[in-house]
Each structure stands twice: as structure tokens, then as C-alpha cells.
Coordinates of C-alpha atoms in Angstrom, one line a residue:
Chain A
X1 CA -19.3 -5.7 1.4
X2 CA -18.8 -9.5 0.8
X3 CA -18.8 -10.1 4.6
X4 CA -22.5 -11.3 4.7
X5 CA -21.9 -13.8 2.0
X6 CA -18.8 -15.1 3.7
X7 CA -20.7 -15.4 6.9
X8 CA -23.5 -17.3 5.4
X9 CA -21.1 -19.8 3.8
X10 CA -19.2 -20.3 7.1
X11 CA -22.6 -21.0 8.9
X12 CA -23.5 -23.4 6.1
X13 CA -20.1 -25.3 6.4
X14 CA -20.5 -25.5 10.2
X15 CA -24.0 -27.0 9.7
X16 CA -22.9 -29.6 7.3
X17 CA -19.9 -30.6 9.4
X18 CA -21.9 -30.9 12.7
X19 CA -25.0 -32.4 11.0
X20 CA -23.4 -35.3 8.9
X21 CA -24.3 -38.9 10.0
X22 CA -22.6 -40.9 7.3
X23 CA -19.6 -43.3 7.8
X24 CA -17.3 -40.6 6.3
X25 CA -18.2 -38.3 9.1
X26 CA -17.3 -40.9 11.7
X27 CA -13.8 -41.3 10.4
X28 CA -11.0 -39.8 12.3
X29 CA -10.3 -36.2 10.9
X30 CA -6.6 -36.9 10.8
X31 CA -7.2 -39.8 8.3
X32 CA -9.3 -37.5 6.1
X33 CA -6.5 -34.8 6.2
X34 CA -3.9 -37.4 5.4
X35 CA -6.0 -38.6 2.4
X36 CA -6.5 -35.0 1.2
X37 CA -2.8 -34.3 1.4
X38 CA -1.9 -37.5 -0.5
X39 CA -4.5 -36.8 -3.2
X40 CA -3.2 -33.2 -3.7
X41 CA 0.3 -34.5 -4.0
X42 CA -0.8 -37.1 -6.6
X43 CA -2.7 -34.5 -8.7
X44 CA 0.0 -32.0 -8.6
X45 CA 2.7 -34.7 -9.5
X46 CA 1.0 -35.3 -12.9
X47 CA 3.0 -33.9 -15.7
X48 CA 1.9 -30.6 -17.4
X49 CA 0.4 -32.4 -20.3
X50 CA -1.1 -35.2 -18.1
X51 CA -4.8 -34.3 -18.6
X52 CA -6.0 -37.8 -18.8
X53 CA -4.1 -38.7 -15.7
X54 CA -5.7 -36.0 -13.7
X55 CA -9.2 -36.9 -15.0
X56 CA -8.8 -40.4 -13.7
X57 CA -8.0 -39.0 -10.2
X58 CA -11.3 -37.0 -10.2
X59 CA -13.1 -40.2 -9.5
X60 CA -12.0 -40.3 -5.8
X61 CA -13.5 -36.9 -4.6
X62 CA -16.7 -37.8 -6.5
X63 CA -16.9 -41.1 -4.7
X64 CA -16.2 -39.5 -1.3
X65 CA -18.9 -36.8 -2.0
X66 CA -21.4 -39.4 -2.9
X67 CA -20.8 -41.7 0.1
X68 CA -20.8 -38.8 2.5
X69 CA -24.0 -37.2 1.0
X70 CA -22.1 -33.8 1.1
X71 CA -23.8 -30.9 -0.9
X72 CA -22.3 -31.5 -4.3
X73 CA -23.6 -28.3 -5.8
X74 CA -22.0 -26.2 -3.0
X75 CA -18.7 -28.0 -3.5
X76 CA -18.7 -27.7 -7.2
X77 CA -19.4 -24.1 -7.4
X78 CA -17.1 -23.1 -4.5
X79 CA -14.2 -24.9 -6.1
X80 CA -14.5 -22.6 -9.1
X81 CA -12.8 -20.0 -6.9
X82 CA -9.5 -22.0 -7.7
X83 CA -9.7 -21.1 -11.3
X84 CA -9.0 -17.4 -11.7
X85 CA -5.5 -17.3 -10.0
X86 CA -4.6 -20.4 -11.8
X87 CA -5.9 -19.2 -15.2
X88 CA -4.0 -15.8 -14.8
X89 CA -0.7 -17.8 -14.6
X90 CA -1.5 -20.6 -17.0
X91 CA -3.0 -18.4 -19.8
X92 CA 0.4 -17.5 -21.0
X93 CA 1.0 -21.1 -22.0
X94 CA -1.6 -20.8 -24.6
X95 CA 0.5 -18.2 -26.4
X96 CA 4.0 -19.3 -25.5
X97 CA 3.8 -23.1 -26.0
X98 CA 2.3 -23.5 -29.6
X99 CA 3.9 -26.7 -30.7
X100 CA 1.3 -29.3 -31.8
X101 CA 0.9 -31.9 -29.3
X102 CA -1.8 -34.0 -31.2
X103 CA -4.4 -33.7 -33.7
X104 CA -8.0 -34.1 -33.2
X105 CA -9.8 -34.5 -36.5
X106 CA -8.6 -31.6 -38.4
X107 CA -7.8 -29.5 -35.4
X108 CA -4.2 -29.1 -34.1
X109 CA -4.2 -29.2 -30.3
X110 CA -1.1 -27.3 -29.1
X111 CA 0.9 -28.2 -25.9
X112 CA -0.1 -24.8 -24.5
X113 CA -3.8 -25.6 -24.7
X114 CA -3.4 -29.1 -23.0
X115 CA -1.1 -27.6 -20.2
X116 CA -3.7 -24.8 -19.6
X117 CA -6.6 -27.0 -19.2
X118 CA -4.5 -29.5 -17.1
X119 CA -3.6 -26.7 -14.8
X120 CA -7.1 -25.6 -14.5
X121 CA -8.3 -29.0 -13.7
X122 CA -5.5 -29.6 -11.2
X123 CA -6.5 -26.5 -9.4
X124 CA -10.2 -27.4 -9.3
X125 CA -9.7 -30.8 -8.1
X126 CA -7.2 -29.8 -5.3
X127 CA -9.6 -27.2 -3.9
X128 CA -12.6 -29.5 -4.3
X129 CA -10.9 -32.2 -2.2
X130 CA -9.9 -29.6 0.4
X131 CA -13.4 -28.5 0.6
X132 CA -14.6 -32.1 1.0
X133 CA -12.3 -32.3 4.1
X134 CA -13.5 -29.0 5.6
X135 CA -17.2 -29.6 5.0
X136 CA -17.1 -33.2 6.3
X137 CA -14.9 -32.3 9.4
X138 CA -15.5 -28.7 10.4
X139 CA -13.2 -26.6 12.7
X140 CA -13.4 -29.3 15.5
X141 CA -12.1 -31.9 13.0
X142 CA -9.4 -29.7 11.8
X143 CA -8.2 -29.0 15.4
X144 CA -8.4 -32.7 16.4
X145 CA -6.3 -33.6 13.3
X146 CA -3.8 -30.8 14.1
X147 CA -3.5 -32.1 17.6
X148 CA -3.1 -35.7 16.4
X149 CA 0.0 -34.5 14.4
X150 CA 1.4 -33.1 17.6
X151 CA 1.3 -29.4 16.6
X152 CA 1.8 -27.1 19.6
X153 CA -1.2 -25.5 21.3
X154 CA 0.3 -22.1 20.6
X155 CA -0.7 -22.7 17.1
X156 CA -3.9 -24.7 17.4
X157 CA -5.6 -22.5 20.0
X158 CA -5.3 -19.3 17.8
X159 CA -6.8 -21.3 14.9
X160 CA -9.8 -22.1 17.1
X161 CA -10.1 -18.6 18.4
X162 CA -9.7 -16.9 14.9
X163 CA -12.5 -19.2 13.6
X164 CA -14.9 -18.5 16.5
X165 CA -14.3 -14.7 16.5
X166 CA -14.6 -14.3 12.7
X167 CA -18.3 -14.7 13.1
X168 CA -18.5 -12.0 15.9
X169 CA -16.0 -9.5 14.3
X170 CA -17.6 -9.8 10.8
X171 CA -21.0 -9.2 12.3
X172 CA -19.5 -6.1 14.0
X173 CA -17.9 -5.0 10.7
X174 CA -21.2 -5.4 9.0
X175 CA -23.1 -3.4 11.6
X176 CA -20.3 -0.6 11.4
X177 CA -20.6 -0.6 7.6
X178 CA -24.4 -0.4 7.6
X179 CA -24.2 2.6 10.0
X180 CA -21.6 4.2 7.9
X181 CA -23.4 3.8 4.6
X182 CA -26.7 4.9 6.1
X183 CA -24.9 8.2 7.2
X184 CA -23.9 8.5 3.6
X185 CA -27.5 8.0 2.5
X186 CA -26.5 4.8 0.7
X187 CA -24.0 6.5 -1.6
X188 CA -21.0 5.1 -0.1
X189 CA -19.3 2.3 -2.2
X190 CA -16.5 1.9 0.3
X191 CA -14.9 3.6 3.2
X192 CA -13.6 7.2 2.2
X193 CA -9.9 7.9 2.7
X194 CA -10.6 10.3 5.5
X195 CA -12.4 7.6 7.4
X196 CA -9.9 4.8 6.9
X197 CA -8.2 5.2 10.2
X198 CA -11.3 5.7 12.4
X199 CA -13.4 2.9 10.8
X200 CA -10.7 0.1 10.8
X201 CA -9.2 1.5 14.1
X202 CA -12.6 1.5 15.7
X203 CA -13.1 -2.1 14.8
X204 CA -9.6 -2.9 16.0
X205 CA -10.3 -1.3 19.4
X206 CA -13.5 -3.4 19.7
X207 CA -11.5 -6.5 18.8
X208 CA -9.2 -5.8 21.6
X209 CA -12.0 -5.2 24.0
X210 CA -13.3 -8.7 23.1
X211 CA -9.8 -10.1 23.6
X212 CA -9.6 -8.7 27.0
X213 CA -13.1 -10.1 28.0
X214 CA -12.1 -13.4 26.4
X215 CA -8.8 -13.6 28.3
X216 CA -10.4 -12.8 31.6
X217 CA -13.1 -15.4 31.0
X218 CA -10.5 -18.1 30.1
X219 CA -8.3 -17.3 33.2
X220 CA -11.2 -17.3 35.5
X221 CA -12.0 -20.8 34.3
X222 CA -8.5 -21.8 35.3
X223 CA -7.1 -22.0 31.7
X224 CA -3.3 -22.5 31.9
X225 CA -2.4 -22.3 28.3
X226 CA -3.1 -25.7 26.8
X227 CA -5.8 -26.8 24.4
X228 CA -7.7 -30.2 24.6
X229 CA -9.5 -30.9 21.3
X230 CA -12.7 -32.9 21.2
X231 CA -12.2 -36.7 21.1
X232 CA -15.4 -37.8 19.5
X233 CA -13.6 -39.9 16.8
X234 CA -12.0 -42.3 19.2
X235 CA -13.0 -45.9 18.6
X236 CA -13.0 -45.8 14.7
X237 CA -9.3 -46.4 14.3
X238 CA -9.7 -49.5 12.0
X239 CA -12.3 -47.9 9.8
X240 CA -10.0 -44.8 9.5
X241 CA -7.0 -47.0 8.6
X242 CA -8.9 -48.9 6.0
X243 CA -10.1 -45.6 4.5
X244 CA -6.5 -44.3 4.2
X245 CA -5.3 -47.7 2.8
X246 CA -8.2 -47.8 0.2
X247 CA -7.7 -44.3 -1.0
X248 CA -3.9 -44.9 -1.2
X249 CA -4.4 -48.0 -3.3
X250 CA -6.8 -46.2 -5.7
X251 CA -4.3 -43.3 -6.1
X252 CA -1.5 -45.6 -6.8
X253 CA -3.6 -47.5 -9.2
X254 CA -4.3 -44.2 -11.2
X255 CA -0.7 -43.3 -11.1
X256 CA 0.6 -46.6 -12.4
X257 CA -1.9 -47.2 -15.1
Chain B
X1 CA -1.4 -13.3 -3.4
X2 CA -2.6 -16.6 -2.2
X3 CA -1.1 -19.4 -4.3
X4 CA -3.2 -22.3 -5.3
X5 CA -2.0 -26.0 -5.2
X6 CA -1.8 -26.3 -8.8
X7 CA 0.8 -23.6 -9.2
X8 CA 3.6 -25.6 -7.4
X9 CA 4.9 -29.1 -7.5
X10 CA 5.0 -31.3 -4.3
X11 CA 8.8 -30.9 -4.0
X12 CA 8.5 -27.1 -3.9
X13 CA 5.6 -27.2 -1.7
X14 CA 7.2 -29.6 0.7
X15 CA 10.4 -27.6 1.0
X16 CA 8.4 -24.4 1.7
X17 CA 6.2 -26.1 4.1
X18 CA 9.2 -27.4 6.0
X19 CA 10.8 -23.9 6.0
X20 CA 7.5 -22.4 7.3
X21 CA 7.1 -25.0 10.0
X22 CA 10.8 -24.5 11.1
X23 CA 10.1 -20.7 11.4
X24 CA 6.8 -21.4 13.2
X25 CA 8.5 -23.7 15.7
X26 CA 11.2 -21.0 16.4
X27 CA 8.4 -18.4 16.6
X28 CA 6.3 -20.5 19.0
X29 CA 9.4 -20.8 21.2
X30 CA 10.2 -17.1 21.2
X31 CA 6.5 -16.0 21.5
X32 CA 6.1 -18.1 24.7
X33 CA 9.4 -17.1 26.3
X34 CA 8.4 -15.3 29.5
X35 CA 4.9 -16.7 28.7
X36 CA 2.0 -14.5 29.4
X37 CA -1.1 -16.6 29.0
X38 CA -3.1 -13.5 27.8
X39 CA -1.1 -13.4 24.6
X40 CA -2.9 -16.3 22.9
X41 CA -6.5 -15.0 23.1
X42 CA -5.2 -11.6 21.8
X43 CA -3.5 -13.5 18.9
X44 CA -6.7 -15.3 18.1
X45 CA -8.9 -12.2 18.2
X46 CA -6.3 -10.1 16.3
X47 CA -6.3 -12.8 13.6
X48 CA -10.0 -12.6 13.3
X49 CA -9.8 -8.8 13.1
X50 CA -7.4 -9.1 10.1
X51 CA -10.1 -11.3 8.5
X52 CA -12.9 -8.9 9.1
X53 CA -10.8 -5.9 8.2
X54 CA -9.9 -7.5 4.8
X55 CA -13.6 -7.7 4.0
X56 CA -13.8 -3.9 4.2
X57 CA -13.5 -2.0 1.0
X58 CA -11.3 1.1 1.4
X59 CA -12.1 3.4 -1.5
X60 CA -9.1 4.8 -3.3
X61 CA -9.9 8.4 -4.4
X62 CA -9.7 9.1 -8.1
X63 CA -9.5 5.5 -9.2
X64 CA -13.0 4.0 -8.6
X65 CA -11.3 0.9 -7.1
X66 CA -10.7 -0.1 -3.5
X67 CA -7.9 -1.5 -1.4
X68 CA -7.5 -3.6 1.6
X69 CA -5.4 -3.6 4.8
X70 CA -1.9 -5.2 5.1
X71 CA -2.7 -7.8 7.7
X72 CA 0.8 -9.1 8.4
X73 CA 2.4 -5.8 9.1
X74 CA -0.4 -4.6 11.3
X75 CA -0.2 -7.8 13.3
X76 CA 3.5 -7.4 13.7
X77 CA 3.1 -3.9 15.0
X78 CA 0.5 -5.0 17.4
X79 CA 1.8 -8.4 18.6
X80 CA 5.5 -8.5 17.6
X81 CA 6.9 -10.5 14.8
X82 CA 6.8 -14.0 16.4
X83 CA 3.2 -14.0 17.6
X84 CA 2.2 -12.3 14.4
X85 CA 3.7 -14.9 12.3
X86 CA 1.8 -17.6 14.2
X87 CA -1.4 -15.7 14.0
X88 CA -0.9 -15.3 10.2
X89 CA -0.4 -19.1 10.0
X90 CA -3.8 -19.6 11.6
X91 CA -5.5 -17.0 9.5
X92 CA -4.1 -18.6 6.2
X93 CA -5.2 -22.1 7.3
X94 CA -8.7 -21.0 7.8
X95 CA -8.7 -19.1 4.6
X96 CA -7.4 -22.2 2.8
X97 CA -9.9 -24.7 4.3
X98 CA -13.0 -22.6 4.7
X99 CA -12.8 -19.7 2.4
X100 CA -11.2 -21.5 -0.7
X101 CA -8.4 -19.0 -0.7
X102 CA -5.1 -20.8 -1.0
X103 CA -4.3 -24.5 -0.7
X104 CA -2.9 -27.2 1.4
X105 CA 0.2 -27.9 -0.5
X106 CA 0.8 -24.2 -1.1
X107 CA 0.2 -23.5 2.6
X108 CA 3.9 -23.3 3.4
X109 CA 4.5 -21.1 0.4
X110 CA 1.7 -18.6 1.3
X111 CA 2.9 -18.6 4.9
X112 CA 6.4 -17.6 3.9
X113 CA 5.3 -15.2 1.2
X114 CA 2.7 -13.3 3.2
X115 CA 4.0 -13.9 6.7
X116 CA 7.7 -14.2 6.8
X117 CA 8.8 -11.2 4.8
X118 CA 6.4 -8.8 6.5
X119 CA 7.1 -10.1 10.0
X120 CA 10.8 -10.8 10.0
X121 CA 12.2 -8.5 7.3
X122 CA 9.9 -5.6 6.6
X123 CA 8.7 -5.0 10.3
X124 CA 12.1 -5.0 12.1
X125 CA 14.4 -3.9 9.3
X126 CA 12.1 -1.1 7.8
X127 CA 9.3 -0.1 10.1
X128 CA 11.2 -0.3 13.4
X129 CA 14.3 1.4 11.8
X130 CA 12.3 4.3 10.5
X131 CA 10.2 4.8 13.7
X132 CA 13.0 4.0 16.2
X133 CA 13.9 7.5 17.2
X134 CA 10.8 9.3 16.3
X135 CA 7.3 7.9 15.8
X136 CA 5.6 11.0 14.6
X137 CA 2.8 10.9 11.9
X138 CA 4.9 11.3 9.0
X139 CA 7.5 8.8 9.9
X140 CA 4.7 6.3 10.8
X141 CA 3.2 6.8 7.4
X142 CA 6.5 6.5 5.7
X143 CA 7.4 3.3 7.7
X144 CA 4.0 1.7 7.1
X145 CA 4.1 2.3 3.3
X146 CA 7.8 1.3 3.0
X147 CA 7.4 -1.8 5.1
X148 CA 4.3 -2.9 3.4
X149 CA 5.5 -2.3 0.0
X150 CA 8.8 -4.1 0.6
X151 CA 7.1 -7.1 2.3
X152 CA 4.6 -7.4 -0.5
X153 CA 7.2 -7.1 -3.3
X154 CA 9.4 -9.6 -1.5
X155 CA 6.4 -12.0 -1.3
X156 CA 5.5 -11.5 -5.0
X157 CA 9.1 -12.2 -6.0
X158 CA 9.1 -15.4 -4.0
X159 CA 5.8 -16.4 -5.8
X160 CA 7.6 -16.0 -9.0
X161 CA 10.6 -18.0 -8.0
X162 CA 8.4 -20.9 -6.5
X163 CA 6.1 -21.0 -9.7
X164 CA 9.1 -20.9 -11.9
X165 CA 11.0 -23.5 -10.1
X166 CA 7.8 -25.7 -10.4
X167 CA 7.9 -25.3 -14.1
X168 CA 4.2 -24.3 -14.2
X169 CA 4.3 -21.4 -16.6
X170 CA 6.0 -20.9 -20.0
X171 CA 6.5 -17.2 -19.1
X172 CA 10.1 -16.4 -18.7
X173 CA 11.2 -15.6 -15.2
X174 CA 12.0 -12.0 -15.7
X175 CA 8.8 -11.2 -17.4
X176 CA 6.8 -13.0 -14.8
X177 CA 8.7 -11.2 -12.1
X178 CA 8.2 -7.9 -13.7
X179 CA 4.6 -8.5 -14.1
X180 CA 4.0 -9.6 -10.5
X181 CA 6.1 -6.9 -9.0
X182 CA 4.5 -4.4 -11.2
X183 CA 1.0 -5.4 -10.0
X184 CA 2.0 -5.6 -6.3
X185 CA 3.9 -2.3 -6.1
X186 CA 0.6 0.0 -6.1
X187 CA -1.2 -2.6 -4.0
X188 CA 1.7 -2.4 -1.4
X189 CA 1.5 1.4 -1.3
X190 CA -2.2 1.5 -0.9
X191 CA -2.1 -1.2 1.8
X192 CA 0.7 0.6 3.6
X193 CA -1.5 3.9 3.6
X194 CA -4.4 2.1 5.1
X195 CA -2.3 0.4 7.7
X196 CA -0.7 3.8 8.6
X197 CA -4.2 5.3 9.1
X198 CA -5.2 2.5 11.5
X199 CA -1.8 2.7 13.4
X200 CA -2.3 6.5 13.8
X201 CA -5.7 6.1 15.0
X202 CA -4.8 3.5 17.6
X203 CA -1.8 5.5 18.7
X204 CA -4.1 8.5 19.6
X205 CA -6.8 6.3 21.1
X206 CA -4.9 3.5 22.9
X207 CA -1.1 3.9 22.4
X208 CA -0.4 1.1 25.0
X209 CA -1.7 -1.5 22.4
X210 CA 1.1 -0.5 20.1
X211 CA 3.8 -0.5 22.8
X212 CA 3.2 -4.3 23.3
X213 CA 4.1 -5.1 19.8
X214 CA 7.1 -2.8 19.2
X215 CA 9.0 -3.3 22.5
X216 CA 12.1 -5.5 22.5
X217 CA 11.1 -7.5 19.4
X218 CA 14.2 -6.8 17.2
X219 CA 15.7 -9.7 15.4
X220 CA 18.6 -11.5 17.1
X221 CA 22.0 -11.0 15.2
X222 CA 22.1 -14.8 14.6
X223 CA 18.6 -14.7 12.9
X224 CA 19.6 -11.7 10.9
X225 CA 22.7 -13.4 9.7
X226 CA 20.9 -16.6 8.8
X227 CA 18.2 -14.6 6.8
X228 CA 20.9 -12.5 5.1
X229 CA 22.9 -15.6 4.0
X230 CA 19.7 -17.3 2.8
X231 CA 18.9 -14.3 0.8
X232 CA 22.3 -14.2 -0.7
X233 CA 22.1 -17.9 -1.6
X234 CA 18.8 -17.3 -3.5
X235 CA 19.6 -14.1 -5.2
X236 CA 23.2 -14.8 -5.9
X237 CA 22.9 -18.5 -6.5
X238 CA 19.6 -18.6 -8.4
X239 CA 18.1 -15.3 -9.5
X240 CA 21.5 -14.2 -10.9
X241 CA 21.1 -16.7 -13.7
X242 CA 18.0 -14.9 -14.9
X243 CA 19.6 -11.5 -14.9
X244 CA 18.9 -9.5 -18.1
X245 CA 21.7 -9.9 -20.9
X246 CA 20.5 -6.5 -22.3
X247 CA 23.0 -3.6 -22.0
X248 CA 22.7 -1.5 -18.8
X249 CA 21.8 2.3 -18.9
X250 CA 25.6 3.3 -19.3
X251 CA 26.3 0.7 -22.0
X252 CA 23.1 1.5 -23.9
X253 CA 23.9 5.2 -23.8
X254 CA 27.4 4.8 -25.0
X255 CA 26.3 2.5 -27.8
X256 CA 23.8 5.0 -29.0
X257 CA 26.5 7.7 -29.2
X258 CA 28.7 5.4 -31.3
X259 CA 31.5 5.4 -28.8
X260 CA 33.4 2.2 -28.1
X261 CA 33.1 1.2 -24.4
X262 CA 35.8 -1.5 -24.2
X263 CA 39.3 -1.8 -25.7
X264 CA 41.4 0.9 -24.3
X265 CA 43.8 2.6 -26.8
X266 CA 46.9 2.5 -24.8
X267 CA 49.0 3.9 -22.0
X268 CA 47.8 3.6 -18.3
X269 CA 44.2 2.4 -19.4
X270 CA 45.6 -0.4 -21.3
X271 CA 48.1 -1.5 -18.6
X272 CA 45.2 -1.4 -16.0
X273 CA 42.9 -3.4 -18.4
X274 CA 45.5 -6.0 -18.7
X275 CA 46.0 -6.2 -15.0
X276 CA 42.3 -6.5 -14.5
X277 CA 42.2 -9.4 -17.0
X278 CA 44.9 -11.2 -15.2
X279 CA 43.5 -10.7 -11.7
X280 CA 39.8 -11.4 -12.6
X281 CA 39.0 -15.0 -11.7
X282 CA 35.3 -14.5 -12.3
X283 CA 35.1 -12.5 -15.5
X284 CA 31.5 -11.6 -16.5
X285 CA 30.2 -13.2 -13.3
X286 CA 31.3 -16.6 -14.3
X287 CA 34.4 -18.9 -14.4
X288 CA 36.9 -19.2 -17.1
X289 CA 36.6 -22.4 -19.1
X290 CA 33.7 -23.7 -16.9
X291 CA 30.3 -24.3 -18.3
X292 CA 27.7 -26.3 -16.5
X293 CA 24.0 -25.7 -15.8
X294 CA 21.3 -27.1 -13.5
X295 CA 18.2 -26.5 -15.6
X296 CA 17.8 -22.8 -16.2
X297 CA 20.4 -22.0 -13.5
X298 CA 23.8 -21.5 -14.8
X299 CA 26.3 -23.0 -12.3
X300 CA 29.2 -20.8 -13.1
X301 CA 27.0 -17.6 -12.5
X302 CA 25.5 -19.0 -9.3
X303 CA 28.9 -19.9 -7.8
X304 CA 30.4 -16.5 -8.9
X305 CA 27.4 -14.8 -7.3
X306 CA 27.7 -16.6 -4.0
X307 CA 31.5 -16.2 -3.8
X308 CA 31.3 -12.6 -4.7
X309 CA 28.7 -12.0 -1.9
X310 CA 30.9 -13.8 0.6
X311 CA 33.9 -11.7 -0.4
X312 CA 31.9 -8.5 0.2
X313 CA 30.7 -9.8 3.5
X314 CA 34.1 -10.7 4.8
X315 CA 35.5 -7.2 3.6
X316 CA 32.6 -5.5 5.3
X317 CA 33.2 -7.3 8.6
X318 CA 37.0 -6.4 8.4
X319 CA 36.1 -2.8 7.8
X320 CA 33.4 -2.8 10.5
X321 CA 35.9 -4.3 13.1
X322 CA 38.6 -1.8 12.0
X323 CA 36.5 1.3 12.3
X324 CA 34.5 0.3 15.4
X325 CA 34.8 2.8 18.2
X326 CA 37.0 1.7 21.0
X327 CA 36.1 3.0 24.5
X328 CA 38.4 5.8 25.6
X329 CA 40.5 5.1 28.7
X330 CA 38.5 7.7 30.6
X331 CA 35.1 5.8 29.9
X332 CA 36.5 2.5 31.3

């Protein structure tokens, strides 16, 4: 099961987000989310043969990673996850778009080749920038930015609870899997068909037990249905606005040139 | 089926995000009507369960591969469609930001593709219809498989439309659609079987958990009408332009036998053919002497598709009103 790997990565992201002390970490998360959205729109707006235009935009996430001292190796490797689904769709361009776009030395480069690699680079950069946001802001930053954009608490609170309970339920699933595979003397590669219902159903019943305990705990603490996100980013408004303005100017500069 | 940001343009992503947000706003209002505070913690933990359950590999006998659970359908069965849609939105957001699965621009697309069709079409129209009068084992399995497959195929078709509209791939629409639907058909069946296994287990252990999700959560007539009209607009207005120009089964068979399919010799057939030619104002699903196109979409075919669907709808309503049972005098 890949649950342990996923858990480890989540813990790592949590540590990075809560432990960061650079000026990027002090920015309001809504500003970082806005810049992330603007960047993704700029990248995906490039034409399908606009490889050089997309490359120019790669400078911005590199700069932010450097200033915020985020773990570049982790971000670079994690962003590779964007490539398979994009490649599965874009690979057909290599065979269907064979008109020569330009010649490099003696090699004819087809439009399909350029569009394929442009697509891969777009996918990579979009995911990279998204990860920069999540690693520098964490779940608290995400909920603070969702609250800033006036999303209802009926949406924000489940986001928080899903995130918090992923750790608990993934751990439960791992323990159940370990018990199951030990009973199969280590030969089980997955849950056998006869056990699908009882295994997943058992995990579901445990989840509902957790939800009942959680509900009672929240109600006993006088919870009335709302959600108040953390406000530790108050007081950095000017810095956040300058950050948005600076990134917007850079993106416009790349688009116009 | 998570789409990455690179697979769509900002225009398509923006429209889908607006659509997903609109449905979410409606769902938030419906989910909190007669508000029970206890529902939100259940939504959160159920979402985390879907996460954890999707990490489990369910071995498929005889294939050497594994499948995963259909999260959206199970959530709809447990929580009802509105709460399930919101919960799935939370799950997708966390998957995009922390698990590198999906994207921000594609968030709306993923939410519609994986949440809307399962929660608002497959669950009420297929699952609830099949299990309405009898929720025995066989019906539950059939309902889960049918609903899961339908929801997944609708989502896969929607992915094809969004990617084609974005002009990302050179693959023709019909080939891409066949490829996507072909891949997702067995996936939907397997996911449906796993979901059915879980539902049957929970039904035997704690049936009250399922009652919460399936009580009183049918779609309102107005919403059903809106969804149906939107589907007509998409299929009749856009997808019809990509219909195959190859002969259908009957035409192909007749061609192979060497017989002529059109051109009646004479008599009544000729008279009826002449009458049809005069009456048909949309011959071959287009308009006479009208040629226009919006990109790959043929305007004549689109308009003909939508008008045809509206005519069928009006006729169905007329017939429905005409045959509707009137209460007998003794029942009043």
C-alpha cells in the first residue's frame, strides 16, 4: 500500500509549512493563492507551440523557491507526478501533427514534438507552483485564504477535517492492512474479493465512530457550526500587496515580450 | 481521472469552476436546510475515509491488477447528494494541493467530472431508482455497478469534451472519446462492485448509516429539468457535430447485400418519400441552404439537434398530460 509514503509526504509538507521563517512564509496566504492562480492562467494561456514563452515563466517559481528556502529537490521530484496524465494525452500530437515547424541543423522538428514538450512543461510548472503554495502555506494557510475569499464554512470546515482525519484514518488503514497481510503470511498483494466488503466496511465503521466522537467533542465545546481560521498573517498587508504587484508585473512582462 | 491544469485553457477552466461553484453554493444551501450541526464533522471524516479507502488495493481475481472504491457514489449513499458533493470538493482540493493529483485551474472540471455526475445523476436517477422498492443484495449490487459505471463514463466523456474544447490534443473527438470511455468502462464496473460490497457490509452491520443518506434526497423537479436541458444543449448542440459519418448498422448491412436503401421505385413509397421531403425542414439533421460553423461545431447540426430535442420534449409533455390518471369521482 502507498499509504505510508503518502503519510510521510504529508508530515513533511506540514513541517515545512509550519517551520518556515522567510518573508515568503509571512505573506498572507490569499496573496500567494492569487499569484499561484495568476501564474497558472498565464502558463496555460501560452499557445500550444509557445515553448519559449513557457520557459520564460519558469523563472518566477524558481525565484520564489529560492527566496523562501523551500526544499527544491522535493518540489522538483513531486512535480513529476504531473507528467504521466499530460503525456498520455499529448503523445498523440507526436503522431498526428507532423508538419515541420522549424529546422534545427539537419533535424526537422515537427509541430507535434513542440506541442508535446510544451504541454509537458506547462503541466510541470503548474503543479510546481501549486506545490510551492501548499508547502509554504500548509493547511492553515489554505483555510485562511479560503476564508478571505468568503467561502462558506460548510465548505471550509470539511476541508480542515478531511485533512486532519487523513492522518488518523490512513494510519488505521495501514494497521488493518498489516493485520490482514500477516494473516495471509505476507502473500497478500491486495484485499481478496471475498474480503472487500468487510475490510473497507470495517474501516468505514471505524470512521463513523471517529465522527461521532468528534461531533460530541465539538458540541460539548459549544461549537455552533462556524469556523474561525487562524489570523497569524494580519499586519503584512502592504508586503502581500507588493508581492502580488511584483509577480503580476513579471508575468505581464513575460507575456508581452 | 484527475485532470491536470495543462489539459485545459483558462476559458474552459473558468467556466467549469463557475459551474462547480454554482452547484456547490446550491448544495451548501440544501445541505444545511434543517441544519444539523452534526452533519459537518461526518462529512469531514467521510471525506477522509474516501481518501484512506482509495489507498487500499482491492485485488481483481484473474487479472493480477487491483481496483479502488468509487468515492463519490459511496459518499452520496452515506450523506445524500448535496453533502456528498461538498465533501468531494474538499477531498479534491486537498488532493490537488497536497497530493499533486489534479490542479487549481482544473479544479472545477474535476469537481464536475467526479462529483456532479455521480452525486446528481447516477445516485438519484440510477441507484435510488433501482433500490427504491427493494434494496435486496442483487438490486444493491446492480444499482452500485450501474450507477458507478454511468457516473464514471459521464465524467470521462466530460473530460473528452473539456480537453477537445481546449484544443490540447490533435486526437479527433470521437477517437478520444472512445479511448476514454473504453478505459473507464471496466474501471466503473470494478469500482461499482467494490462499493456494493461495502454498502452490503454496512447494511448488515449498521443499516441506520445508510438510511441517513438515502432518505428524502431525490432531486427536485426543477433541478432535474435544468440538468436535462443542459444535457440536451451539450449533446444536441455540441457533440452532435462529432457524430460519425459512417453508415449505421442497417445501412452497412444493406450496402453489403448490394441493395439500394434510398430511391423508392414508385407507388405509395414514392408518394410518402415525396411528402417527407416536403415536410422535413431539417433534412440530414441540418438546415437546407444553411452552412455555418463555430470551429469544429457545425451550427446547422447544433441548432437542428437542439430544436429536435425541444420538439420531443414538448410532445412528451403533451402525451404525459393526456394520459395522466385523473382521480375518480369516488376518490375525491
